[in-house]
mmCIF file of C-alpha atoms and ligand atoms in Angstrom:
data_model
loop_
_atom_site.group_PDB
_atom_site.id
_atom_site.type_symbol
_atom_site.label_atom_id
_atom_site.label_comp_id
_atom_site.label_asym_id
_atom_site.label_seq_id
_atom_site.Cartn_x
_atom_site.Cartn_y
_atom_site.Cartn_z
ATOM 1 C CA UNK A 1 -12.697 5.466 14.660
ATOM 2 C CA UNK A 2 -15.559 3.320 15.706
ATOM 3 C CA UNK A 3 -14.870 0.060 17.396
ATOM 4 C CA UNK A 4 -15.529 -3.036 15.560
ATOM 5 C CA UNK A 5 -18.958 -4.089 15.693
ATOM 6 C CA UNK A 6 -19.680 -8.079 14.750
ATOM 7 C CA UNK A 7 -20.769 -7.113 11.010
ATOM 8 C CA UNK A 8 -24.330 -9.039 10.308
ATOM 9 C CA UNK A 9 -22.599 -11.225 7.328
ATOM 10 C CA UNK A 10 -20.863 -12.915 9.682
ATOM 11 C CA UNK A 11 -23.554 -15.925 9.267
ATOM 12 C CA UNK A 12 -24.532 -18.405 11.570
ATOM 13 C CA UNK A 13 -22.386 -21.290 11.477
ATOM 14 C CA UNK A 14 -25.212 -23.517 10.803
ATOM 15 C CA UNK A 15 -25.424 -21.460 7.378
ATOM 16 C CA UNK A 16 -21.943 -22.428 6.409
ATOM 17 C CA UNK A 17 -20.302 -25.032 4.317
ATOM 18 C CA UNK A 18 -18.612 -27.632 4.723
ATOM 19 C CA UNK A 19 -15.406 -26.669 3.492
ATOM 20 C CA UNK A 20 -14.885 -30.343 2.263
ATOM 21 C CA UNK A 21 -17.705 -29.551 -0.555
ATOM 22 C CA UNK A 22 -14.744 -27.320 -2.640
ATOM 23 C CA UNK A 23 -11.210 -28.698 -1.553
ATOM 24 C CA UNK A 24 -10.418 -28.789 -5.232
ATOM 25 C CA UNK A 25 -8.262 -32.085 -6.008
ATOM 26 C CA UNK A 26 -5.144 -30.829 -6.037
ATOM 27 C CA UNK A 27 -5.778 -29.265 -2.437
ATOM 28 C CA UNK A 28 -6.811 -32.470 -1.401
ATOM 29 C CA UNK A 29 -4.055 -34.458 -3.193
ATOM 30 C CA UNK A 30 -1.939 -31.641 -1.497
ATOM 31 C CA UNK A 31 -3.342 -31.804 2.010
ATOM 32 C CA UNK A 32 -3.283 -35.369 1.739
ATOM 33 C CA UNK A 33 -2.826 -36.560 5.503
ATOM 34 C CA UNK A 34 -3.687 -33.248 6.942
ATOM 35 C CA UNK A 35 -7.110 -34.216 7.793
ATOM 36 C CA UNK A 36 -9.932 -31.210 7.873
ATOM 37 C CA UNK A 37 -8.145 -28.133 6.664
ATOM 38 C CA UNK A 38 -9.080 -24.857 6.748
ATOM 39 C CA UNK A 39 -10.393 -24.068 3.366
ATOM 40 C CA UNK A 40 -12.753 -21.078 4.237
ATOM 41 C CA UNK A 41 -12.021 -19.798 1.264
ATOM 42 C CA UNK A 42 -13.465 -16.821 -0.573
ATOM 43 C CA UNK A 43 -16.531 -18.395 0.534
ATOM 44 C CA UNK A 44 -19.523 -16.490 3.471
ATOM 45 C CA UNK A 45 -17.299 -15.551 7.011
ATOM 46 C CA UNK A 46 -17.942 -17.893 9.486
ATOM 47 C CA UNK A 47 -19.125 -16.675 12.831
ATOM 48 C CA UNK A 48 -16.667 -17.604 15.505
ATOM 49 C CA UNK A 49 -13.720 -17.330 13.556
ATOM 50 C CA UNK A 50 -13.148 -13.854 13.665
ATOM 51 C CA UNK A 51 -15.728 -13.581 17.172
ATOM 52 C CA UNK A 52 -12.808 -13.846 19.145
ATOM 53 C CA UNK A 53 -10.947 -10.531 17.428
ATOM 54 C CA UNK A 54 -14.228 -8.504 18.669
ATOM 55 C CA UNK A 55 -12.970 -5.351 20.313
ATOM 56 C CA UNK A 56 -9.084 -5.642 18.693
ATOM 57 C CA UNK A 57 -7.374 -2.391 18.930
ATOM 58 C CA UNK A 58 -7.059 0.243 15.823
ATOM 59 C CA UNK A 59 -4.238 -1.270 13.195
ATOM 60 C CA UNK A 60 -0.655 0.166 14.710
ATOM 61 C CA UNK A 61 0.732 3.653 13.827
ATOM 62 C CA UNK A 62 3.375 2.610 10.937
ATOM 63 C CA UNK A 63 7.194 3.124 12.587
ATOM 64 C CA UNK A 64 8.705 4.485 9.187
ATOM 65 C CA UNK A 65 7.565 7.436 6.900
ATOM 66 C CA UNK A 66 6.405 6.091 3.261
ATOM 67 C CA UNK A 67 8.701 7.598 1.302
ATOM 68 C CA UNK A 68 5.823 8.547 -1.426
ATOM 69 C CA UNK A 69 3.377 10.366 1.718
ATOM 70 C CA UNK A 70 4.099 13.819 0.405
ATOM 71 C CA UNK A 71 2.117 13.141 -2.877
ATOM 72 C CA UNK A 72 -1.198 12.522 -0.635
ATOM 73 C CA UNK A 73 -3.597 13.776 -0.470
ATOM 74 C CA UNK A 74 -4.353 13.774 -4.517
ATOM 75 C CA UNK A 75 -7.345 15.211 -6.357
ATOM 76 C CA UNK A 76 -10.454 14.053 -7.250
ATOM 77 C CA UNK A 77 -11.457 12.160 -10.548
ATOM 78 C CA UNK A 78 -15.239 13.638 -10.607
ATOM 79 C CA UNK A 79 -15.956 10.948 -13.113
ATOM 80 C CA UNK A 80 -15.742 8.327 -10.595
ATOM 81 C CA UNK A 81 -18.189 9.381 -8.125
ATOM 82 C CA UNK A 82 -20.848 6.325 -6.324
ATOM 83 C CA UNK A 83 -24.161 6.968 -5.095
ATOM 84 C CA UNK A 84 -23.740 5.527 -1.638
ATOM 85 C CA UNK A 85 -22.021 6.702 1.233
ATOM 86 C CA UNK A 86 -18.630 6.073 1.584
ATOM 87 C CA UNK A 87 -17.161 3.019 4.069
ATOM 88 C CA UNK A 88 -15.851 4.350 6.807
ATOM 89 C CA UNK A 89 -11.989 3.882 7.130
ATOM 90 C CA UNK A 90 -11.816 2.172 10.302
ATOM 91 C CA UNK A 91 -13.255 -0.590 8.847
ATOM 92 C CA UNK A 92 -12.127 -0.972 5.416
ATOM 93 C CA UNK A 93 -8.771 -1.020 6.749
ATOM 94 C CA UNK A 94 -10.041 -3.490 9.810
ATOM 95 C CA UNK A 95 -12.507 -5.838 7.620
ATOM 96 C CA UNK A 96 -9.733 -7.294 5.244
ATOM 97 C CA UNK A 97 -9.116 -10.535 3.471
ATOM 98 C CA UNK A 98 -5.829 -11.450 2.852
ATOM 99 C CA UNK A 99 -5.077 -15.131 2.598
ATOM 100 C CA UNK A 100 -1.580 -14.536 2.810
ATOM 101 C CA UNK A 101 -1.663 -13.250 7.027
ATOM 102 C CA UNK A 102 -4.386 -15.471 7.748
ATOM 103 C CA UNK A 103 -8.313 -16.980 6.509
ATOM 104 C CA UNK A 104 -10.473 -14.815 8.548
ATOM 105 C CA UNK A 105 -10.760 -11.301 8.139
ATOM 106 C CA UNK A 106 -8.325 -9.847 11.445
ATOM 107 C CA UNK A 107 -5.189 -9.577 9.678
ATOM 108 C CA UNK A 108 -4.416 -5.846 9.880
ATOM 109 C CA UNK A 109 -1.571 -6.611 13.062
ATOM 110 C CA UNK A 110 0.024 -9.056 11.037
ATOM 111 C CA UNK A 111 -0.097 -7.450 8.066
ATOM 112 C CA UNK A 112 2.096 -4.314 9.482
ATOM 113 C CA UNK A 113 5.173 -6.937 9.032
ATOM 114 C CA UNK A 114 4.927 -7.278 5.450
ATOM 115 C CA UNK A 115 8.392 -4.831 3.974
ATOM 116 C CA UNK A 116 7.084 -3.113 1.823
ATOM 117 C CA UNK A 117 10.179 -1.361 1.117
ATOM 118 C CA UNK A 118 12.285 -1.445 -0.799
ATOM 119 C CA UNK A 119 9.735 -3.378 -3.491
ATOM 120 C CA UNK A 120 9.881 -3.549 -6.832
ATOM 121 C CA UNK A 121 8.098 -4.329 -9.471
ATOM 122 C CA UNK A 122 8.419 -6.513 -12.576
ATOM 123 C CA UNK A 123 6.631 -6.329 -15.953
ATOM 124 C CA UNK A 124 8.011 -9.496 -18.040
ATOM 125 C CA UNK A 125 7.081 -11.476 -20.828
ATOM 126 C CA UNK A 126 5.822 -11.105 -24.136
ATOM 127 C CA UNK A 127 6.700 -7.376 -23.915
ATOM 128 C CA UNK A 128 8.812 -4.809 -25.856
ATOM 129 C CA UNK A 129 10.388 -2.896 -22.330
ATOM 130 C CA UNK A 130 10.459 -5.892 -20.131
ATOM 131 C CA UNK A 131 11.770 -3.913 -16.885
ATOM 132 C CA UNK A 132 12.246 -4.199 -12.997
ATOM 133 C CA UNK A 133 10.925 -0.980 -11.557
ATOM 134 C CA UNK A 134 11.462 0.282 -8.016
ATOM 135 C CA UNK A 135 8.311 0.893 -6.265
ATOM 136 C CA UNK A 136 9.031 4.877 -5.186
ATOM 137 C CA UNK A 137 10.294 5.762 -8.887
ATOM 138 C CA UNK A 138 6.979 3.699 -10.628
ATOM 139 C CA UNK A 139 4.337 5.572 -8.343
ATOM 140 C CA UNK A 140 6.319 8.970 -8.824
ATOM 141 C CA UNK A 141 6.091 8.889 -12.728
ATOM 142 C CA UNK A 142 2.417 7.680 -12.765
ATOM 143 C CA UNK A 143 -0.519 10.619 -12.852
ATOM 144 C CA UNK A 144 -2.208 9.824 -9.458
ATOM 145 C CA UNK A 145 -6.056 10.748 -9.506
ATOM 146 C CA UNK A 146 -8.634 9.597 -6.421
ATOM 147 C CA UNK A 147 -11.335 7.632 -7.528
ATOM 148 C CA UNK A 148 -14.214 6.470 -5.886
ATOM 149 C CA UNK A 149 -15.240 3.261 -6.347
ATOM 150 C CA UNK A 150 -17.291 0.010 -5.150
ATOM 151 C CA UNK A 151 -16.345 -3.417 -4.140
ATOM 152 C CA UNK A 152 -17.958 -5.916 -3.925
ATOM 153 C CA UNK A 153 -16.528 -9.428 -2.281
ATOM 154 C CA UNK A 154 -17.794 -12.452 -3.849
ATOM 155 C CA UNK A 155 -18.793 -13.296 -0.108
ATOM 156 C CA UNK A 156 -21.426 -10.518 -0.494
ATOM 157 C CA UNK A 157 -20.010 -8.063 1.330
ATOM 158 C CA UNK A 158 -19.525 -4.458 -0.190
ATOM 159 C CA UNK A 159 -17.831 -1.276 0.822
ATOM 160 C CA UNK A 160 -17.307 2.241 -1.093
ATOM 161 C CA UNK A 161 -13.802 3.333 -0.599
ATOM 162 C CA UNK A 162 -11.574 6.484 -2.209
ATOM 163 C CA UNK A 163 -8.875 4.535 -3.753
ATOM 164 C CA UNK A 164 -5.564 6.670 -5.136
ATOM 165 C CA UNK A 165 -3.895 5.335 -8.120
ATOM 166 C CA UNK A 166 -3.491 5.785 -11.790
ATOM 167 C CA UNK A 167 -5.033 3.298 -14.593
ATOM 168 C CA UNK A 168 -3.495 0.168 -15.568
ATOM 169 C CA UNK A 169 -3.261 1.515 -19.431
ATOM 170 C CA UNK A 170 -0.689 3.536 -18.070
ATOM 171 C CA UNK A 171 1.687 0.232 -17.119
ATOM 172 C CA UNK A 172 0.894 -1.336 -20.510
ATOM 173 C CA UNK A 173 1.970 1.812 -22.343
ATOM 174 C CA UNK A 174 5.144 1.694 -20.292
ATOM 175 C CA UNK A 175 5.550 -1.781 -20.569
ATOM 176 C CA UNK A 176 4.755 -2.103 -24.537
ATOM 177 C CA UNK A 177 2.914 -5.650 -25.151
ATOM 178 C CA UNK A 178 3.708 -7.596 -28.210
ATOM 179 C CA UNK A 179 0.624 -7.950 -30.641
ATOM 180 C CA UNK A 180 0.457 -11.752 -29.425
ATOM 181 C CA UNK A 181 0.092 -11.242 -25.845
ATOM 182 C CA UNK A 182 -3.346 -11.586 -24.784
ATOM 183 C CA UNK A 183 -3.390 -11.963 -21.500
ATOM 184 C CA UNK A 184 -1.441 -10.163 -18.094
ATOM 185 C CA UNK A 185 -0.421 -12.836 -15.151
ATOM 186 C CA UNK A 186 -0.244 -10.881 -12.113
ATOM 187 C CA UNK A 187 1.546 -12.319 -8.744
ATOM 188 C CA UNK A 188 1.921 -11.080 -4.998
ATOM 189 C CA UNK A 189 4.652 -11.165 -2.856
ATOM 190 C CA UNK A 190 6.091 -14.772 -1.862
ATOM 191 C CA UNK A 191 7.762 -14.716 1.826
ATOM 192 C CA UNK A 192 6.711 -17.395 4.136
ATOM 193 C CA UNK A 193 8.475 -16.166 6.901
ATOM 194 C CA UNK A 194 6.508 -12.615 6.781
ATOM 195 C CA UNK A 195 3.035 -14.230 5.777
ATOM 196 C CA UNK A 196 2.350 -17.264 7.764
ATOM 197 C CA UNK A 197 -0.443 -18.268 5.395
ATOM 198 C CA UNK A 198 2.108 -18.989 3.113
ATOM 199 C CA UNK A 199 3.417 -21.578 5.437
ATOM 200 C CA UNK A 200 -0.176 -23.416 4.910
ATOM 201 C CA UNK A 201 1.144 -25.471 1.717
ATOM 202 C CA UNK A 202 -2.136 -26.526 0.555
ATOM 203 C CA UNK A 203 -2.952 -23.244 -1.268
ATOM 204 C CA UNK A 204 -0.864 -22.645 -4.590
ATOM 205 C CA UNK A 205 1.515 -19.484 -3.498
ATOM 206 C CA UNK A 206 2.029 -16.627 -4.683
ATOM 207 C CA UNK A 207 -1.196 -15.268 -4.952
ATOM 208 C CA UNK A 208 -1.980 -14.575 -8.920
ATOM 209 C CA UNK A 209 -4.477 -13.385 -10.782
ATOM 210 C CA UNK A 210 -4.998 -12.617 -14.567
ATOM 211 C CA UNK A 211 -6.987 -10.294 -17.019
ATOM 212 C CA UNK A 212 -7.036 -9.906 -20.729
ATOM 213 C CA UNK A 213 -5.129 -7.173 -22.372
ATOM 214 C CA UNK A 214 -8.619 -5.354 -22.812
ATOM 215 C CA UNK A 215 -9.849 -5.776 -19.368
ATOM 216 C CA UNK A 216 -6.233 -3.943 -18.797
ATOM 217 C CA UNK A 217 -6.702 -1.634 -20.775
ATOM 218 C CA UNK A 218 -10.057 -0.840 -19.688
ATOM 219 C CA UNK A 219 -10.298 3.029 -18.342
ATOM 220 C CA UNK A 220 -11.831 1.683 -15.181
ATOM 221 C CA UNK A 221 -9.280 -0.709 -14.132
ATOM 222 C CA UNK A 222 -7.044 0.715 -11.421
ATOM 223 C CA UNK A 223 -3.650 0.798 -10.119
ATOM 224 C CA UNK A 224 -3.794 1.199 -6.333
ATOM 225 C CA UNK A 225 -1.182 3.003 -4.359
ATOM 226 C CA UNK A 226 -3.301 4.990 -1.716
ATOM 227 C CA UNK A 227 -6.544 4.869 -0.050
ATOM 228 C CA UNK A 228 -8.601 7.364 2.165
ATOM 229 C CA UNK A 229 -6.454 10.292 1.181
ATOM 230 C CA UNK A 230 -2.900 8.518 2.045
ATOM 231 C CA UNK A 231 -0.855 5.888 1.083
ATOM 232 C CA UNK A 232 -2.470 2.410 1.003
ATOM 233 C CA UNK A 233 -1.811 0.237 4.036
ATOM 234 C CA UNK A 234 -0.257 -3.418 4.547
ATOM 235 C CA UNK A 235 -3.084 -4.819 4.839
ATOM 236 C CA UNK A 236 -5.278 -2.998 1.766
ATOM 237 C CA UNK A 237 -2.079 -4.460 -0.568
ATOM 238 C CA UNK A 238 0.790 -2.201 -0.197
ATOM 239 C CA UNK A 239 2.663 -0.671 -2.102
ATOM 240 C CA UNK A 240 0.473 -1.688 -5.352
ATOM 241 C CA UNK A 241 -2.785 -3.563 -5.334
ATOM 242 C CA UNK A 242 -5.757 -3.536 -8.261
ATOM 243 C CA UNK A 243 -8.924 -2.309 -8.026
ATOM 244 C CA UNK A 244 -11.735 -3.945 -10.687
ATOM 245 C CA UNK A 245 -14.751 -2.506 -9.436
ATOM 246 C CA UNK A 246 -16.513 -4.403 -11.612
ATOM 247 C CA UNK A 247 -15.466 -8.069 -10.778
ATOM 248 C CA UNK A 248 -15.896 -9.826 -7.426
ATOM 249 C CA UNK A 249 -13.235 -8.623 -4.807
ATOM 250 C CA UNK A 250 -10.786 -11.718 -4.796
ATOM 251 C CA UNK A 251 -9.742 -10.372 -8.713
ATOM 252 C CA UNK A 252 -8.309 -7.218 -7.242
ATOM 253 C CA UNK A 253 -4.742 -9.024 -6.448
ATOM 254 C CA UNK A 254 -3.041 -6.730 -3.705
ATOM 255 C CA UNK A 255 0.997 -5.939 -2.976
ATOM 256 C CA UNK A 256 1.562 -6.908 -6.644
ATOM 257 C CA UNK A 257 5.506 -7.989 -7.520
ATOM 258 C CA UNK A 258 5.136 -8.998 -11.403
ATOM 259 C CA UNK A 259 3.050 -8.426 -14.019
ATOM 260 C CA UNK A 260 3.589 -11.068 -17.359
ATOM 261 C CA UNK A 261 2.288 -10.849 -20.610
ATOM 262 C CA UNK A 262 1.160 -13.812 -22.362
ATOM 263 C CA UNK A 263 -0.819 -15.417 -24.619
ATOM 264 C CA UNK A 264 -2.165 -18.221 -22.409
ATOM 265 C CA UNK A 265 -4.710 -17.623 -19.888
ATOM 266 C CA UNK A 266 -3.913 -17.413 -16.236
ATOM 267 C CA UNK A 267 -4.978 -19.925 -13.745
ATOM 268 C CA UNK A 268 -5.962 -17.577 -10.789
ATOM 269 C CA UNK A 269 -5.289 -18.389 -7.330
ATOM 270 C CA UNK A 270 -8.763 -19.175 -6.277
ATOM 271 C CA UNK A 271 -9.716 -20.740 -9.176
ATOM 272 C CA UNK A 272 -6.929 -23.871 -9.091
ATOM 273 C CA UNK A 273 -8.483 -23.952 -5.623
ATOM 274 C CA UNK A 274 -12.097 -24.483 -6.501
ATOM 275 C CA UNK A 275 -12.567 -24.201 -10.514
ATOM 276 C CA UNK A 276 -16.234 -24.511 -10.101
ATOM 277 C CA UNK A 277 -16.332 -21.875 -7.644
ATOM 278 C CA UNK A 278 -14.256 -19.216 -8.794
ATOM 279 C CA UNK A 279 -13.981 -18.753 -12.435
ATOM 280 C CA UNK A 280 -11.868 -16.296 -14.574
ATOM 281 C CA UNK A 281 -13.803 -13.750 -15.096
ATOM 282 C CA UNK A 282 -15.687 -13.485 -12.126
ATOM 283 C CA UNK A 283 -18.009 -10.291 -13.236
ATOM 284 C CA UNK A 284 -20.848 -9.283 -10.614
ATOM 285 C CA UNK A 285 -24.028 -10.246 -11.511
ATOM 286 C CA UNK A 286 -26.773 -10.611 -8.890
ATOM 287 C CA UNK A 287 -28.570 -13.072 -11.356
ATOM 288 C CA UNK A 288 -25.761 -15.828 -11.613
ATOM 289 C CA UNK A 289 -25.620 -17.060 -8.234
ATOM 290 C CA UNK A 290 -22.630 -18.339 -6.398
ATOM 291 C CA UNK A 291 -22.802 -22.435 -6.324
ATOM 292 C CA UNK A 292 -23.477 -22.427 -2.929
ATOM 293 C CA UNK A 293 -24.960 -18.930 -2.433
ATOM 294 C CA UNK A 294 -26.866 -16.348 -3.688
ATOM 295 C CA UNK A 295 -25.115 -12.987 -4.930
ATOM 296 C CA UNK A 296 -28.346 -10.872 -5.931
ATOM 297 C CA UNK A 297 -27.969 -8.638 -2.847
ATOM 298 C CA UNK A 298 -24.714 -7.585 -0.891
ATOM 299 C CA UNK A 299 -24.799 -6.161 2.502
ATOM 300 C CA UNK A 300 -22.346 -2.682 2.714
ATOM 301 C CA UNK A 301 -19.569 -2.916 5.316
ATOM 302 C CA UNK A 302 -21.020 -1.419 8.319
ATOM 303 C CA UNK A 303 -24.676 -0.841 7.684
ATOM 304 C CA UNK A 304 -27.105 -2.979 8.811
ATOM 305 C CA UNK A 305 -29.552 -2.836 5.188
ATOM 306 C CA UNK A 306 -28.759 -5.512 2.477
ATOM 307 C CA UNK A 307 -29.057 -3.667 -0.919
ATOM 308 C CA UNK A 308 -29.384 -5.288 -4.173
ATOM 309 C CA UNK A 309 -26.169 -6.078 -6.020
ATOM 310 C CA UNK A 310 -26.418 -4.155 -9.781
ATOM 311 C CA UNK A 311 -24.815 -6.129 -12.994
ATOM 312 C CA UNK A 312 -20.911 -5.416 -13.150
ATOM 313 C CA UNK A 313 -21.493 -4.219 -9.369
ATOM 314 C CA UNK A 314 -23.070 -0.945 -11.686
ATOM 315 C CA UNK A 315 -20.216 -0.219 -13.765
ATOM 316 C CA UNK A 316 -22.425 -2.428 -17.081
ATOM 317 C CA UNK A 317 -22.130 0.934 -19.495
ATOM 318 C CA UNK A 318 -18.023 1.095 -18.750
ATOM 319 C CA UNK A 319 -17.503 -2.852 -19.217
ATOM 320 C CA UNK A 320 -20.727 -4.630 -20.775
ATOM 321 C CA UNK A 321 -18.883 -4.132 -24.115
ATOM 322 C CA UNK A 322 -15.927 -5.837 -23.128
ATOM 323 C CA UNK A 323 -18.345 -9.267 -23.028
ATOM 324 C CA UNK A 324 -19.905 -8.863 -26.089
ATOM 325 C CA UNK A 325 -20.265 -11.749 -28.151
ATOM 326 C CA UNK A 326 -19.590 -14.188 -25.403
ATOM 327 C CA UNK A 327 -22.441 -14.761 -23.983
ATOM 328 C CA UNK A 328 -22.040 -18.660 -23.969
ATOM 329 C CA UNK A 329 -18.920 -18.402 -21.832
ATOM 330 C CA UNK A 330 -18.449 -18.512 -18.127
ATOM 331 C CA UNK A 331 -17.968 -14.815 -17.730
ATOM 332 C CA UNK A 332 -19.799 -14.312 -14.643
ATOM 333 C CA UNK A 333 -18.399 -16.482 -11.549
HETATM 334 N N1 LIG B 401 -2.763 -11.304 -2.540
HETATM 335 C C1 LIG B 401 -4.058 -11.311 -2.183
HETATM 336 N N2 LIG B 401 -4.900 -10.444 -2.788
HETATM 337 C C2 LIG B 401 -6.205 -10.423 -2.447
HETATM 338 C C3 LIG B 401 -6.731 -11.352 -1.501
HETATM 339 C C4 LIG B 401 -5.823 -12.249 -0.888
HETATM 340 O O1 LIG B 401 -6.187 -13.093 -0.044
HETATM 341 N N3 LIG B 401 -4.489 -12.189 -1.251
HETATM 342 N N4 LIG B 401 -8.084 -11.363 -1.218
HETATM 343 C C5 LIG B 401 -8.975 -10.795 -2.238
HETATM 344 C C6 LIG B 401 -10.360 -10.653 -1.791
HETATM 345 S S1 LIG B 401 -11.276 -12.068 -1.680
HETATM 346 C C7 LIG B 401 -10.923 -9.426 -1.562
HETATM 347 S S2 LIG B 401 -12.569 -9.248 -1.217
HETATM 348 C C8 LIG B 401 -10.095 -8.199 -1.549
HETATM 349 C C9 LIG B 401 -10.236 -7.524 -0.196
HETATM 350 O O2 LIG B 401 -9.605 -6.275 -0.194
HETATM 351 P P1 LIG B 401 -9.624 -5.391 1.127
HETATM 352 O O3 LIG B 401 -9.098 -6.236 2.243
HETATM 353 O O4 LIG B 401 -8.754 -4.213 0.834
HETATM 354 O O5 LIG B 401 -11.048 -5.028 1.368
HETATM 355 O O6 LIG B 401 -8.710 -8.461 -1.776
HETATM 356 C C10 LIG B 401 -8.457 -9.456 -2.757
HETATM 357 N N5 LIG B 401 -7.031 -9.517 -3.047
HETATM 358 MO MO1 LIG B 402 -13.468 -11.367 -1.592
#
């Protein structure tokens, strides 16, 4: 494994913003008192914050045997192949963000203290089989595939990364939604103690995010439990994490706890935060830029070329249909 080398996004601070321009009204009704936070946000790295982890040692060896590690490696899915090389592992599971362990992007230490067993996980709501599930039991009766497939962080950084799982259509079949539900609320882990970000009571915990029943359904949208060939690590979003390949990265919720079915739409984590920022939806498109960026080029996690970003991160043909008819709505950030 490589050591880390200062990645080129991490901008001057000059370039960055205030983070006083988004505090959202409730964070600053919340923070009330507490003078400049530290809102970074989803928003561009700032150099310096993470300067000082230059050189930090390879994530530590995991003490205990994951009790699923004899299903990895898995095969293949062919049909989910990218045309760029693939990130190399050392720093996808280095390069993280993961509000929960911290707001800059050196969390993988911290992360190792997050239990992630036992774990289970609870679908609830306007369901027919509302259920607890244990973790171990849920990922053994699932068909695990390997996919390939892009991300691409709303802070314009990208990476390509083998992700194991099986598709969310799976959980809904298990889980049965009434014809009324229209919408899934999904939440991460709450446990102060473990993730000292969640002592920082300005940001709404838990972590939730929210699709529609179609974008659940969708083929492409994945149910993480490995990565690089074994299971997924702390600080990737153990035990259970989504992929949306086609949405900007913060919509991919990771170490997911409950999944709710309802027919009002979820108020995502980042979005209470900054509504103008961070919208529902959130679908890549290089053309609709950020409100205080641009997002028509990306730069993949260690290379040094910026490459332009494609429409639904260049998954359009899989999800384009999924928008149709809606083009007066805030679909894209
Ligand atoms: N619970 C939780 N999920 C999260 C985040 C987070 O802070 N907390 N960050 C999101 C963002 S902004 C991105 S880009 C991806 C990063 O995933 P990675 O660290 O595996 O690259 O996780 C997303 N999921
Ligand atoms: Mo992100």
């Amino acid at each position: 494994m490589p050591t880390f080398i200062k990645p080129r996004w991490a901008i001057p601070e000059r370039d960055a913003t205030p983070e006083s321009v988004f505090r959202s009204r409730r964070a600053l009704i919340k923070s009330a008192g507490l003078g400049a936070i530290g809102l970074a946000a989803a928003g561009p790295a700032k150099a310096g914050i993470f300067d000082r982890f230059l050189g930090a040692d390879e994530p530590k060896p995991d003490d205990e045997v994951d009790p699923t590690a004899d299903l990895y490696p898995v095969s293949r899915n062919p049909a989910f192949a990218v045309d760029r090389p693939l990130t190399d592992k050392g720093l996808a599971t280095t390069y993280n963000n993961f509000y929960e362990f911290g707001s800059h992007k050196r969390i993988f230490n911290a992360a190792q203290a997050l239990p992630i067993r036992p774990w289970t996980v609870t679908i609830d709501g306007m369901v027919e089989a509302e259920q607890t599930i244990d973790i171990d039991s849920l990922i053994r009766s699932m068909p695990l595939e390997e996919r390939i497939y892009r991300h691409r962080c709303v802070e314009a950084w990208s990476m390509v990364v083998p992700w194991t799982g099986f598709p969310m259509a799976e959980l809904l079949k298990r889980a049965r939604p009434l014809s009324g539900a229209r919408y899934v609320r999904m939440k991460t882990f709450l446990d102060p103690e473990v993730a000292s970000g969640q002592r920082q009571s300005w940001y709404p915990w838990p972590y939730v995010e929210g699709l529609t029943i179609e974008e659940a359904a969708n083929p492409l949208t994945f149910l993480v439990t490995g990565i690089y060939g074994a299971p997924v690590e702390e600080q990737n979003g153990a035990p259970l994490r989504l992929a949306l390949p086609w949405k900007y990265g913060f919509k991919s919720i990771k170490s997911l706890v409950r999944f709710t079915f309802t027919d009002q739409r979820p108020v995502s984590f980042w979005e209470e935060l900054g509504p103008t920022e961070y919208g529902f939806f959130a679908n890549v498109n290089p053309e609709v830029p950020h409100p205080r960026w641009s997002q028509a080029t990306e730069e993949p996690l260690g290379s040094s070329e910026r490459i332009p970003t494609l429409l639904y991160n260049g998954y359009a043909e899989e999800v384009a249909g999924l928008y149709a008819g809606m083009e007066g709505e805030r679909i894209y950030y």
